[in-house]
PDB file of C-alpha atoms in Angstrom:
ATOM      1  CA  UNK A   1       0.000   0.000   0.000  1.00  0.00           C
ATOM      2  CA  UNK A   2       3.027   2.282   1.256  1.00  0.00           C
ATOM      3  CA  UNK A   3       4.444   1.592  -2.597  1.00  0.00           C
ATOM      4  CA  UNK A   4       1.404   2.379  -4.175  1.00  0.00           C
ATOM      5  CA  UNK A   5       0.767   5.569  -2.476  1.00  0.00           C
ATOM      6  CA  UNK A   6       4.482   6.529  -3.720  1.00  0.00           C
ATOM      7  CA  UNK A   7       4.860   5.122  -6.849  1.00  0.00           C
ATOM      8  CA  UNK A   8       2.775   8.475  -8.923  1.00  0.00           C
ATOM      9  CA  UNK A   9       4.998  10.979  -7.099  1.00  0.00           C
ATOM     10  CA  UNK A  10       8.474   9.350  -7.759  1.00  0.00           C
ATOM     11  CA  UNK A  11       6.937   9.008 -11.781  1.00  0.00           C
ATOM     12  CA  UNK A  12       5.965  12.685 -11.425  1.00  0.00           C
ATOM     13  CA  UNK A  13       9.190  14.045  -9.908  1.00  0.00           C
ATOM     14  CA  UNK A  14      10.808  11.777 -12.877  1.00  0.00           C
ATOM     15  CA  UNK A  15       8.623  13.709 -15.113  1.00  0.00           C
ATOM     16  CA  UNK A  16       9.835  16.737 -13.945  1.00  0.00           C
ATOM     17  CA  UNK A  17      13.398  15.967 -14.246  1.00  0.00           C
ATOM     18  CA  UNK A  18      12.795  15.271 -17.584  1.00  0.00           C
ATOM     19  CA  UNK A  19      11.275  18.519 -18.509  1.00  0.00           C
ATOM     20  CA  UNK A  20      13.365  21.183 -16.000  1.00  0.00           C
ATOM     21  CA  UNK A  21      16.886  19.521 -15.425  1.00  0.00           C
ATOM     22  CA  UNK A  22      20.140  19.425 -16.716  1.00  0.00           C
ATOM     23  CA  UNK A  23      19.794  17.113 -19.708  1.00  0.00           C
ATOM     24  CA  UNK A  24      15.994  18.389 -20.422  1.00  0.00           C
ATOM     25  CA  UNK A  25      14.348  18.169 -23.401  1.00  0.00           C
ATOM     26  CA  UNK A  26      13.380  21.404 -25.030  1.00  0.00           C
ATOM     27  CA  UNK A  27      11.136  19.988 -27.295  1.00  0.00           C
ATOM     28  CA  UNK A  28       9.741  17.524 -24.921  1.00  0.00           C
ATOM     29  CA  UNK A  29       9.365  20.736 -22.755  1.00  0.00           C
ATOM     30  CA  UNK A  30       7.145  22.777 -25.973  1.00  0.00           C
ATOM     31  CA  UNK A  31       5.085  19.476 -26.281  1.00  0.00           C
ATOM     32  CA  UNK A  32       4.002  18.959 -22.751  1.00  0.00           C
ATOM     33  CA  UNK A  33       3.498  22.462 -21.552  1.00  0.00           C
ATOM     34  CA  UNK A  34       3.167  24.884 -24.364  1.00  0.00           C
ATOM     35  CA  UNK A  35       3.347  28.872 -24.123  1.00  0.00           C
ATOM     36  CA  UNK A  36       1.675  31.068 -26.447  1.00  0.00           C
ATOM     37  CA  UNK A  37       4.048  34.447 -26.533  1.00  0.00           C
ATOM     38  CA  UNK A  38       2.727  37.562 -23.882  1.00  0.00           C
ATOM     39  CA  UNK A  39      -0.317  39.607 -25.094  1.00  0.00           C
ATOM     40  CA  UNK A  40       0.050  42.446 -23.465  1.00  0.00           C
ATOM     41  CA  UNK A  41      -4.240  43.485 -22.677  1.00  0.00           C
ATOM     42  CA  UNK A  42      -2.771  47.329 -22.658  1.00  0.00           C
ATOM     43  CA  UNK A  43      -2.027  47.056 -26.196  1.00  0.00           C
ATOM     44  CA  UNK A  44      -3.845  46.093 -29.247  1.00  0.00           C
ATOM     45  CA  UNK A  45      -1.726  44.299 -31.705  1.00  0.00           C
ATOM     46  CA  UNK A  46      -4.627  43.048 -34.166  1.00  0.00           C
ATOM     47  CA  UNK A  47      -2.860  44.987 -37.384  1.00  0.00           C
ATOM     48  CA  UNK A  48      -5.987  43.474 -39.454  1.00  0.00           C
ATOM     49  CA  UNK A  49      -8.126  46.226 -38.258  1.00  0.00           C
ATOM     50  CA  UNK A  50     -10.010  43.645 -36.032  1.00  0.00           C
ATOM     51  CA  UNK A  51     -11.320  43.771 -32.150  1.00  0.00           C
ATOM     52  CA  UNK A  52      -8.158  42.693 -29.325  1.00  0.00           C
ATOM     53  CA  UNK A  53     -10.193  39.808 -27.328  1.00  0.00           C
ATOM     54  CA  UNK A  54      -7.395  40.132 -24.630  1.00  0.00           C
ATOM     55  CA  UNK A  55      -6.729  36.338 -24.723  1.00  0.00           C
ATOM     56  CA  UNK A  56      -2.846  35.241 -25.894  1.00  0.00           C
ATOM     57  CA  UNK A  57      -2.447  32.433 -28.240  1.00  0.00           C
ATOM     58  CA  UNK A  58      -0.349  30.348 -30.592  1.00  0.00           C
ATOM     59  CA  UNK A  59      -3.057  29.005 -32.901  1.00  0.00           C
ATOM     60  CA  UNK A  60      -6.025  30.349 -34.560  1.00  0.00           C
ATOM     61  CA  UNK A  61      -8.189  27.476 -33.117  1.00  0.00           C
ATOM     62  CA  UNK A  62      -7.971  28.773 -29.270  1.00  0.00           C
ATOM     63  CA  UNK A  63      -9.425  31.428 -30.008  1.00  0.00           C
ATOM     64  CA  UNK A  64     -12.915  29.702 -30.655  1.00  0.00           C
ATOM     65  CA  UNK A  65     -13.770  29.654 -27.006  1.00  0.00           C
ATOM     66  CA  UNK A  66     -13.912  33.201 -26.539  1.00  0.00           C
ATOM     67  CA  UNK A  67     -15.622  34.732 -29.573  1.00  0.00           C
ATOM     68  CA  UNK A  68     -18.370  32.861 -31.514  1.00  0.00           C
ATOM     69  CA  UNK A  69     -17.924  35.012 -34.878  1.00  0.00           C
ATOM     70  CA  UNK A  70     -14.277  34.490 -37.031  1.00  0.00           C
ATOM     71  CA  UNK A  71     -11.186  34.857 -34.911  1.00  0.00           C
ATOM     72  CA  UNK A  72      -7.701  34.543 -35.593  1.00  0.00           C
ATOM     73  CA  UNK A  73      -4.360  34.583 -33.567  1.00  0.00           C
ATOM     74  CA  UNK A  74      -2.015  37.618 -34.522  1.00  0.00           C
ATOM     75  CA  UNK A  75       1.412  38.378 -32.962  1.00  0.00           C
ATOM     76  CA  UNK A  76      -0.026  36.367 -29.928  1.00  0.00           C
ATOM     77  CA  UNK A  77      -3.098  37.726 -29.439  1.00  0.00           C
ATOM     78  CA  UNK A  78      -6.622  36.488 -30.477  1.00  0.00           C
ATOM     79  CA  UNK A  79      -8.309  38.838 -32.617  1.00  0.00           C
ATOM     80  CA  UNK A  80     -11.306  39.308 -33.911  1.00  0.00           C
ATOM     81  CA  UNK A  81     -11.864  38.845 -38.672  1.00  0.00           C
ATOM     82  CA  UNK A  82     -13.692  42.126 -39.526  1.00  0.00           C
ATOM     83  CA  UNK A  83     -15.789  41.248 -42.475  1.00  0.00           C
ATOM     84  CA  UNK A  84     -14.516  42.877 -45.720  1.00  0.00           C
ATOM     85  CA  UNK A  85     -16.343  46.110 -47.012  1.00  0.00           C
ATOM     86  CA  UNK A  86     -18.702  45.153 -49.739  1.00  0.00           C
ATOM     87  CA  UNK A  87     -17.892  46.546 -52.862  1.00  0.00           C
ATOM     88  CA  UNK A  88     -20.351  48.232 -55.005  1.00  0.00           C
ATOM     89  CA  UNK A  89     -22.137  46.946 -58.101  1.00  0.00           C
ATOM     90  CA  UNK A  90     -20.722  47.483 -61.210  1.00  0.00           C
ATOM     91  CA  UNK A  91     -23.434  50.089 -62.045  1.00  0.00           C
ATOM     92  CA  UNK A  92     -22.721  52.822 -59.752  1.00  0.00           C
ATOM     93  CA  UNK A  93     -19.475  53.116 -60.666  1.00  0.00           C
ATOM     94  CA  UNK A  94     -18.793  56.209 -63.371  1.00  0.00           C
ATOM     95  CA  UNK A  95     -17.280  55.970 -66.698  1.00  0.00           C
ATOM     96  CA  UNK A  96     -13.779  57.270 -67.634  1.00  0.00           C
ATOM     97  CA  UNK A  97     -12.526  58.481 -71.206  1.00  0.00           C
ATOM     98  CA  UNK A  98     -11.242  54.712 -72.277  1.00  0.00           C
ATOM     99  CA  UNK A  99     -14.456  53.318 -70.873  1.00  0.00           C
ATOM    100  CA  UNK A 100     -12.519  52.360 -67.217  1.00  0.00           C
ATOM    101  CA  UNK A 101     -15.151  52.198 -64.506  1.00  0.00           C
ATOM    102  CA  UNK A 102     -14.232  54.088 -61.475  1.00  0.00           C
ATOM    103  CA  UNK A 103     -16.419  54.831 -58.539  1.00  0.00           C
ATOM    104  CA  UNK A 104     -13.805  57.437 -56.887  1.00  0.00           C
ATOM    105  CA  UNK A 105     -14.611  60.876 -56.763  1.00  0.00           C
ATOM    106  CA  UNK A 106     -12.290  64.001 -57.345  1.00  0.00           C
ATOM    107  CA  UNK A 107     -11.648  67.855 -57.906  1.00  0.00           C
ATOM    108  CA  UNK A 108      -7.696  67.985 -58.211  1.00  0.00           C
ATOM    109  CA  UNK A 109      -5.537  65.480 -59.551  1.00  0.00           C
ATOM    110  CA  UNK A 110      -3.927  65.180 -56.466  1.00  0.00           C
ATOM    111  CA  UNK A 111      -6.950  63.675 -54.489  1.00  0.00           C
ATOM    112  CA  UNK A 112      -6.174  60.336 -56.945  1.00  0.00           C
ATOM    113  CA  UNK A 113      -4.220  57.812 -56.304  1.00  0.00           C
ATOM    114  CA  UNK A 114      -0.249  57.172 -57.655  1.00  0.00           C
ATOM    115  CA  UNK A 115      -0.693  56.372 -61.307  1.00  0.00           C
ATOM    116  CA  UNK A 116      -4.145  57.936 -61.847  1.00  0.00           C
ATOM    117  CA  UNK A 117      -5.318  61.609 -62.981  1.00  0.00           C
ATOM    118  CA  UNK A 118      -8.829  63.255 -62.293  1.00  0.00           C
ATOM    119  CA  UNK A 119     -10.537  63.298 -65.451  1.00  0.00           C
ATOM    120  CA  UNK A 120     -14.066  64.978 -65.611  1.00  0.00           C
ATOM    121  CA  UNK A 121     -14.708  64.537 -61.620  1.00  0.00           C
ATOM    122  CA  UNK A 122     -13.454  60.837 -61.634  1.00  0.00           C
ATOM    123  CA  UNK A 123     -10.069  59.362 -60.597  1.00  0.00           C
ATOM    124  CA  UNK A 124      -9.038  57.313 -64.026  1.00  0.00           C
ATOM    125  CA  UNK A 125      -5.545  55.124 -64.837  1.00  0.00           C
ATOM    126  CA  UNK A 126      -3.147  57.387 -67.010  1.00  0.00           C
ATOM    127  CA  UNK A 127      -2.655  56.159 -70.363  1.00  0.00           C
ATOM    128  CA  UNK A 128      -0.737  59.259 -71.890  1.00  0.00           C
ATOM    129  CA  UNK A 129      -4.207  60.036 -73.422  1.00  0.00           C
ATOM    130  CA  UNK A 130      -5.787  62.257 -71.200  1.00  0.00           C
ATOM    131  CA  UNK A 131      -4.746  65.412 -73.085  1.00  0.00           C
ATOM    132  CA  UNK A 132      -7.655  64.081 -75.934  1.00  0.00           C
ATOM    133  CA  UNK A 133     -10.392  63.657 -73.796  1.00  0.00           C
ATOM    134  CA  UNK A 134     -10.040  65.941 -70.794  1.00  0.00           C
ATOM    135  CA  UNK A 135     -13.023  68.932 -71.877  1.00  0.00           C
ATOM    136  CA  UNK A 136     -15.508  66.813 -71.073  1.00  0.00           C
ATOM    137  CA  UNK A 137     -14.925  64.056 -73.979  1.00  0.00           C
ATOM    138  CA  UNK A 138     -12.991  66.624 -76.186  1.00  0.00           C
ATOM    139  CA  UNK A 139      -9.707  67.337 -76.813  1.00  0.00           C
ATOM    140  CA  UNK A 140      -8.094  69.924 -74.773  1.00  0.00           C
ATOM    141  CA  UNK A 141      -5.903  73.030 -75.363  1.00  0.00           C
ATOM    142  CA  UNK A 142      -2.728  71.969 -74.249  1.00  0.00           C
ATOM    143  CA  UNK A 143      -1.256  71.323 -70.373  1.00  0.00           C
ATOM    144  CA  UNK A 144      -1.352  73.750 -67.559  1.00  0.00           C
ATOM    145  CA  UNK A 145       1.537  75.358 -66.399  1.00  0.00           C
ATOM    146  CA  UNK A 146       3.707  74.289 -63.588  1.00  0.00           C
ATOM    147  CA  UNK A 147       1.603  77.223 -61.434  1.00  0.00           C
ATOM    148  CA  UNK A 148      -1.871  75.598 -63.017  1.00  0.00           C
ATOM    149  CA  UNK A 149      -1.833  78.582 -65.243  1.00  0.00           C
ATOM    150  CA  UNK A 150      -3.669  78.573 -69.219  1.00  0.00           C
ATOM    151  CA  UNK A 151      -3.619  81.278 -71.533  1.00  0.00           C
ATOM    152  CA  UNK A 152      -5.941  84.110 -71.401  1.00  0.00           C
ATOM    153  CA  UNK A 153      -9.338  82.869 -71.026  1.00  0.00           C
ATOM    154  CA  UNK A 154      -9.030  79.258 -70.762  1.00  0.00           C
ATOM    155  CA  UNK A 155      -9.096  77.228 -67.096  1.00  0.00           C
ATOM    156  CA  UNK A 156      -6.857  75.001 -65.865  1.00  0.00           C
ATOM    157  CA  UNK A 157      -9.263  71.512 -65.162  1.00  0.00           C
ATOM    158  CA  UNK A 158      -8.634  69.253 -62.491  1.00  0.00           C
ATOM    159  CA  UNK A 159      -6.897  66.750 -64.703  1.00  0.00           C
ATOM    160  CA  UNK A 160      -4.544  69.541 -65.626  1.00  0.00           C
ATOM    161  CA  UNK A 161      -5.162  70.046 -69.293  1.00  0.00           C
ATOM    162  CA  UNK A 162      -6.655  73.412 -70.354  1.00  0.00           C
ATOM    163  CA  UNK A 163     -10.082  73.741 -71.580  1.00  0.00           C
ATOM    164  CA  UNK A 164     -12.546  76.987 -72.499  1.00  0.00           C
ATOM    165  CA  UNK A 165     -14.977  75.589 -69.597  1.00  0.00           C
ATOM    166  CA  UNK A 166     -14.228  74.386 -65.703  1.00  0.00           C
ATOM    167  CA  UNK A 167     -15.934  71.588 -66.833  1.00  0.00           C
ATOM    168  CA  UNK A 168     -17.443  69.397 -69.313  1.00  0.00           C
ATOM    169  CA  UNK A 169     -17.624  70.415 -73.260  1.00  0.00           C
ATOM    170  CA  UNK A 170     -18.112  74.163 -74.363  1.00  0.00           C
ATOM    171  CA  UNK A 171     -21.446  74.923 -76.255  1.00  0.00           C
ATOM    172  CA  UNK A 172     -19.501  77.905 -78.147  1.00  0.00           C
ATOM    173  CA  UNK A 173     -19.334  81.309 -78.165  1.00  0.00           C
ATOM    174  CA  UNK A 174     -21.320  83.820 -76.715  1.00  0.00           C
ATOM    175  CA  UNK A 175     -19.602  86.842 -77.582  1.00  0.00           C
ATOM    176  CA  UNK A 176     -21.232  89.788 -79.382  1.00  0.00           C
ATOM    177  CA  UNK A 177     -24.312  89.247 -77.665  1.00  0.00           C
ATOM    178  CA  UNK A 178     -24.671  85.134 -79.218  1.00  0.00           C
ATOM    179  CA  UNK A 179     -27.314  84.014 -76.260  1.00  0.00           C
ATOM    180  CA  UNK A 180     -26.122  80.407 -75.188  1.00  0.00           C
ATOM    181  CA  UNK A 181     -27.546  76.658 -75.974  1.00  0.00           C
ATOM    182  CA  UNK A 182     -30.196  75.349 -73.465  1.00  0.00           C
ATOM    183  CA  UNK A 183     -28.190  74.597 -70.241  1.00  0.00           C
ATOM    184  CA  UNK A 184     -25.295  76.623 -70.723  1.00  0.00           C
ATOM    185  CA  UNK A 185     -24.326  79.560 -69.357  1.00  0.00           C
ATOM    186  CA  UNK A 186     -22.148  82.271 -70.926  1.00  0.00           C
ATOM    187  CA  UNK A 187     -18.592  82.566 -68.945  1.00  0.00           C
ATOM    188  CA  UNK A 188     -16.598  85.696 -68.967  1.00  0.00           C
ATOM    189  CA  UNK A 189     -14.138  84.008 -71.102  1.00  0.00           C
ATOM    190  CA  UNK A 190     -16.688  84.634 -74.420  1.00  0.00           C
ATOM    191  CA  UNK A 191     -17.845  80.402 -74.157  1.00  0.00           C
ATOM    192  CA  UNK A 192     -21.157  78.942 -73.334  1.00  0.00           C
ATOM    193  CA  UNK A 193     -20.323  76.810 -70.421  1.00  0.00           C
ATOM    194  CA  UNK A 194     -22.299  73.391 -68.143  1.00  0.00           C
ATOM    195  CA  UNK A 195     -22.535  72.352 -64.615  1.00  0.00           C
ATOM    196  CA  UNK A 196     -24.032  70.072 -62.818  1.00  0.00           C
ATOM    197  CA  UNK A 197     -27.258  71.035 -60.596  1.00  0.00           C
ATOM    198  CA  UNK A 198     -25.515  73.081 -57.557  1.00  0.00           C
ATOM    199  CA  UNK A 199     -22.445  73.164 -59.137  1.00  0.00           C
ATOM    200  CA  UNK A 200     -22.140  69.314 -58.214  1.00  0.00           C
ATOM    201  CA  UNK A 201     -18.625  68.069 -59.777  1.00  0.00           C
ATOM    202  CA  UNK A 202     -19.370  65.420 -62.262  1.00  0.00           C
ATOM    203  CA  UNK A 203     -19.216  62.087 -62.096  1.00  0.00           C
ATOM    204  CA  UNK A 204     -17.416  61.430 -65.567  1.00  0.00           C
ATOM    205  CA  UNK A 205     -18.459  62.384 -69.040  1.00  0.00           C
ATOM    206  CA  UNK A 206     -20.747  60.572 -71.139  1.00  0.00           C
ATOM    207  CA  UNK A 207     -19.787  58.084 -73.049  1.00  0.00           C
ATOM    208  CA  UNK A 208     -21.153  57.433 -76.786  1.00  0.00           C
ATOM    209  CA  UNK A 209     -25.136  57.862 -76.701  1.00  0.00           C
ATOM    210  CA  UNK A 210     -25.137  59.613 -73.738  1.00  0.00           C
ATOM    211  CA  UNK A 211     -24.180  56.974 -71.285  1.00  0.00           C
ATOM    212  CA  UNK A 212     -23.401  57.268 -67.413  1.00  0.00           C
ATOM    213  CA  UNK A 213     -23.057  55.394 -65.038  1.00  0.00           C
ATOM    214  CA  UNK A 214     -24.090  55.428 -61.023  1.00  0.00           C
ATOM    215  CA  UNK A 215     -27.228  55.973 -61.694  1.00  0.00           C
ATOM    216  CA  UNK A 216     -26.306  59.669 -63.054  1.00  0.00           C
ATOM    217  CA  UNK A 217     -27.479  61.258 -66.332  1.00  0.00           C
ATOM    218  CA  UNK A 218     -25.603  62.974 -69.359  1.00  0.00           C
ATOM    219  CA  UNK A 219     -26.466  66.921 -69.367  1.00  0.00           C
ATOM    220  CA  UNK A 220     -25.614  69.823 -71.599  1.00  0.00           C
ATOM    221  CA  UNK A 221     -21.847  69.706 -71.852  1.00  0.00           C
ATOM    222  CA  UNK A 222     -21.560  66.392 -72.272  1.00  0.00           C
ATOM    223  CA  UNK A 223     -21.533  65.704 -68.451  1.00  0.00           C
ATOM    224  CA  UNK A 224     -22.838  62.777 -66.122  1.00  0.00           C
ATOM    225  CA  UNK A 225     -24.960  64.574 -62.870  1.00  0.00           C
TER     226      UNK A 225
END
């Protein structure tokens, strides 16, 4: 009975010696008592824009028990999956010049990303082409000066091509008293010029027939509002 009762210690302190002393197996060690790395709770390190659960980890899987939605383990910690933003349909994105379809919105070339120009209120990949299509469809007047400068009369656009209007295609000229086309005003510059309703920036120009897209329509200057 005596050896029975000490049998499970002396196998437990043998255990022991086998993990913590001198000749001690580190990977015995990993396999019998595992550590996931610290997660420190002061500091959220979920870097895929998920919620910190507080809970350390080495594996995905144990962090199940303490969220029931899609977890994951990152740098140690358990973190919550955000779902991904759902993208729009295809029809309320805008048209660009080579018939690109861009959703993104813009005013200055500067507000699109690297490798893209603002072209008629919508941020468009540059194919060396813009210069043809940047007055609304038609073919502009040459680039704007380093200082976003034109010659007399003309505007520098967003895409920074020069055109007679801010935006969209010129009706013509309204000098000597010539009263404008239906939905065009005349500018000081001598041109009939568009807009959109409240002076809205457009959301591309129309493409052949009068197409738009995002649910907008084509208007006098060849313009999607």
């Amino acid at each position: 009975m005596e050896a029975a009762t000490r049998f499970p210690n002396k196998v437990f302190a043998r255990i022991m010696r086998l993990l913590n002393g001198p000749n001690a197996n580190p990977s015995m060690r990993s396999q019998c008592c595992p550590r996931g790395p610290a997660c420190n709770v002061l500091q959220n390190k979920c870097t895929n824009g998920g919620e910190f659960l507080k809970f350390g980890c080495i594996r995905s899987a144990e962090c199940t028990r303490y969220y029931s939605g899609v977890s994951t383990c990152i740098n140690g910690c358990c973190c919550t999956v955000p779902n991904p933003r759902p993208q729009p349909p295809v029809a309320a994105y805008g048209f660009c010049y080579d018939g690109q379809r861009s959703n993104v919105r813009c005013s200055a070339s500067d507000q699109c990303p690297t490798g893209q120009n603002c072209m008629n209120g919508l941020c468009c990949s540059r194919t060396n082409e813009e210069f043809r299509y940047a007055c609304g469809g038609q073919l502009s007047l040459g680039a704007c000066t380093t200082d976003g400068g034109c010659d007399t009369g003309f505007h520098c656009t967003a895409s920074n091509y020069c055109c007679e209007c801010p935006v969209g295609q010129n009706g013509g000229e309204c000098r000597n008293g010539r009263a404008c086309p239906p939905g065009f005003t005349c500018q000081a510059n001598g041109y009939c010029c568009a807009s959109c309703p409240d002076n809205r920036t457009p959301f591309g120009a129309c493409r052949p027939g009068g197409v738009c897209g995002g649910n907008s329509e084509c208007v006098a200057g060849n313009i999607c509002c």
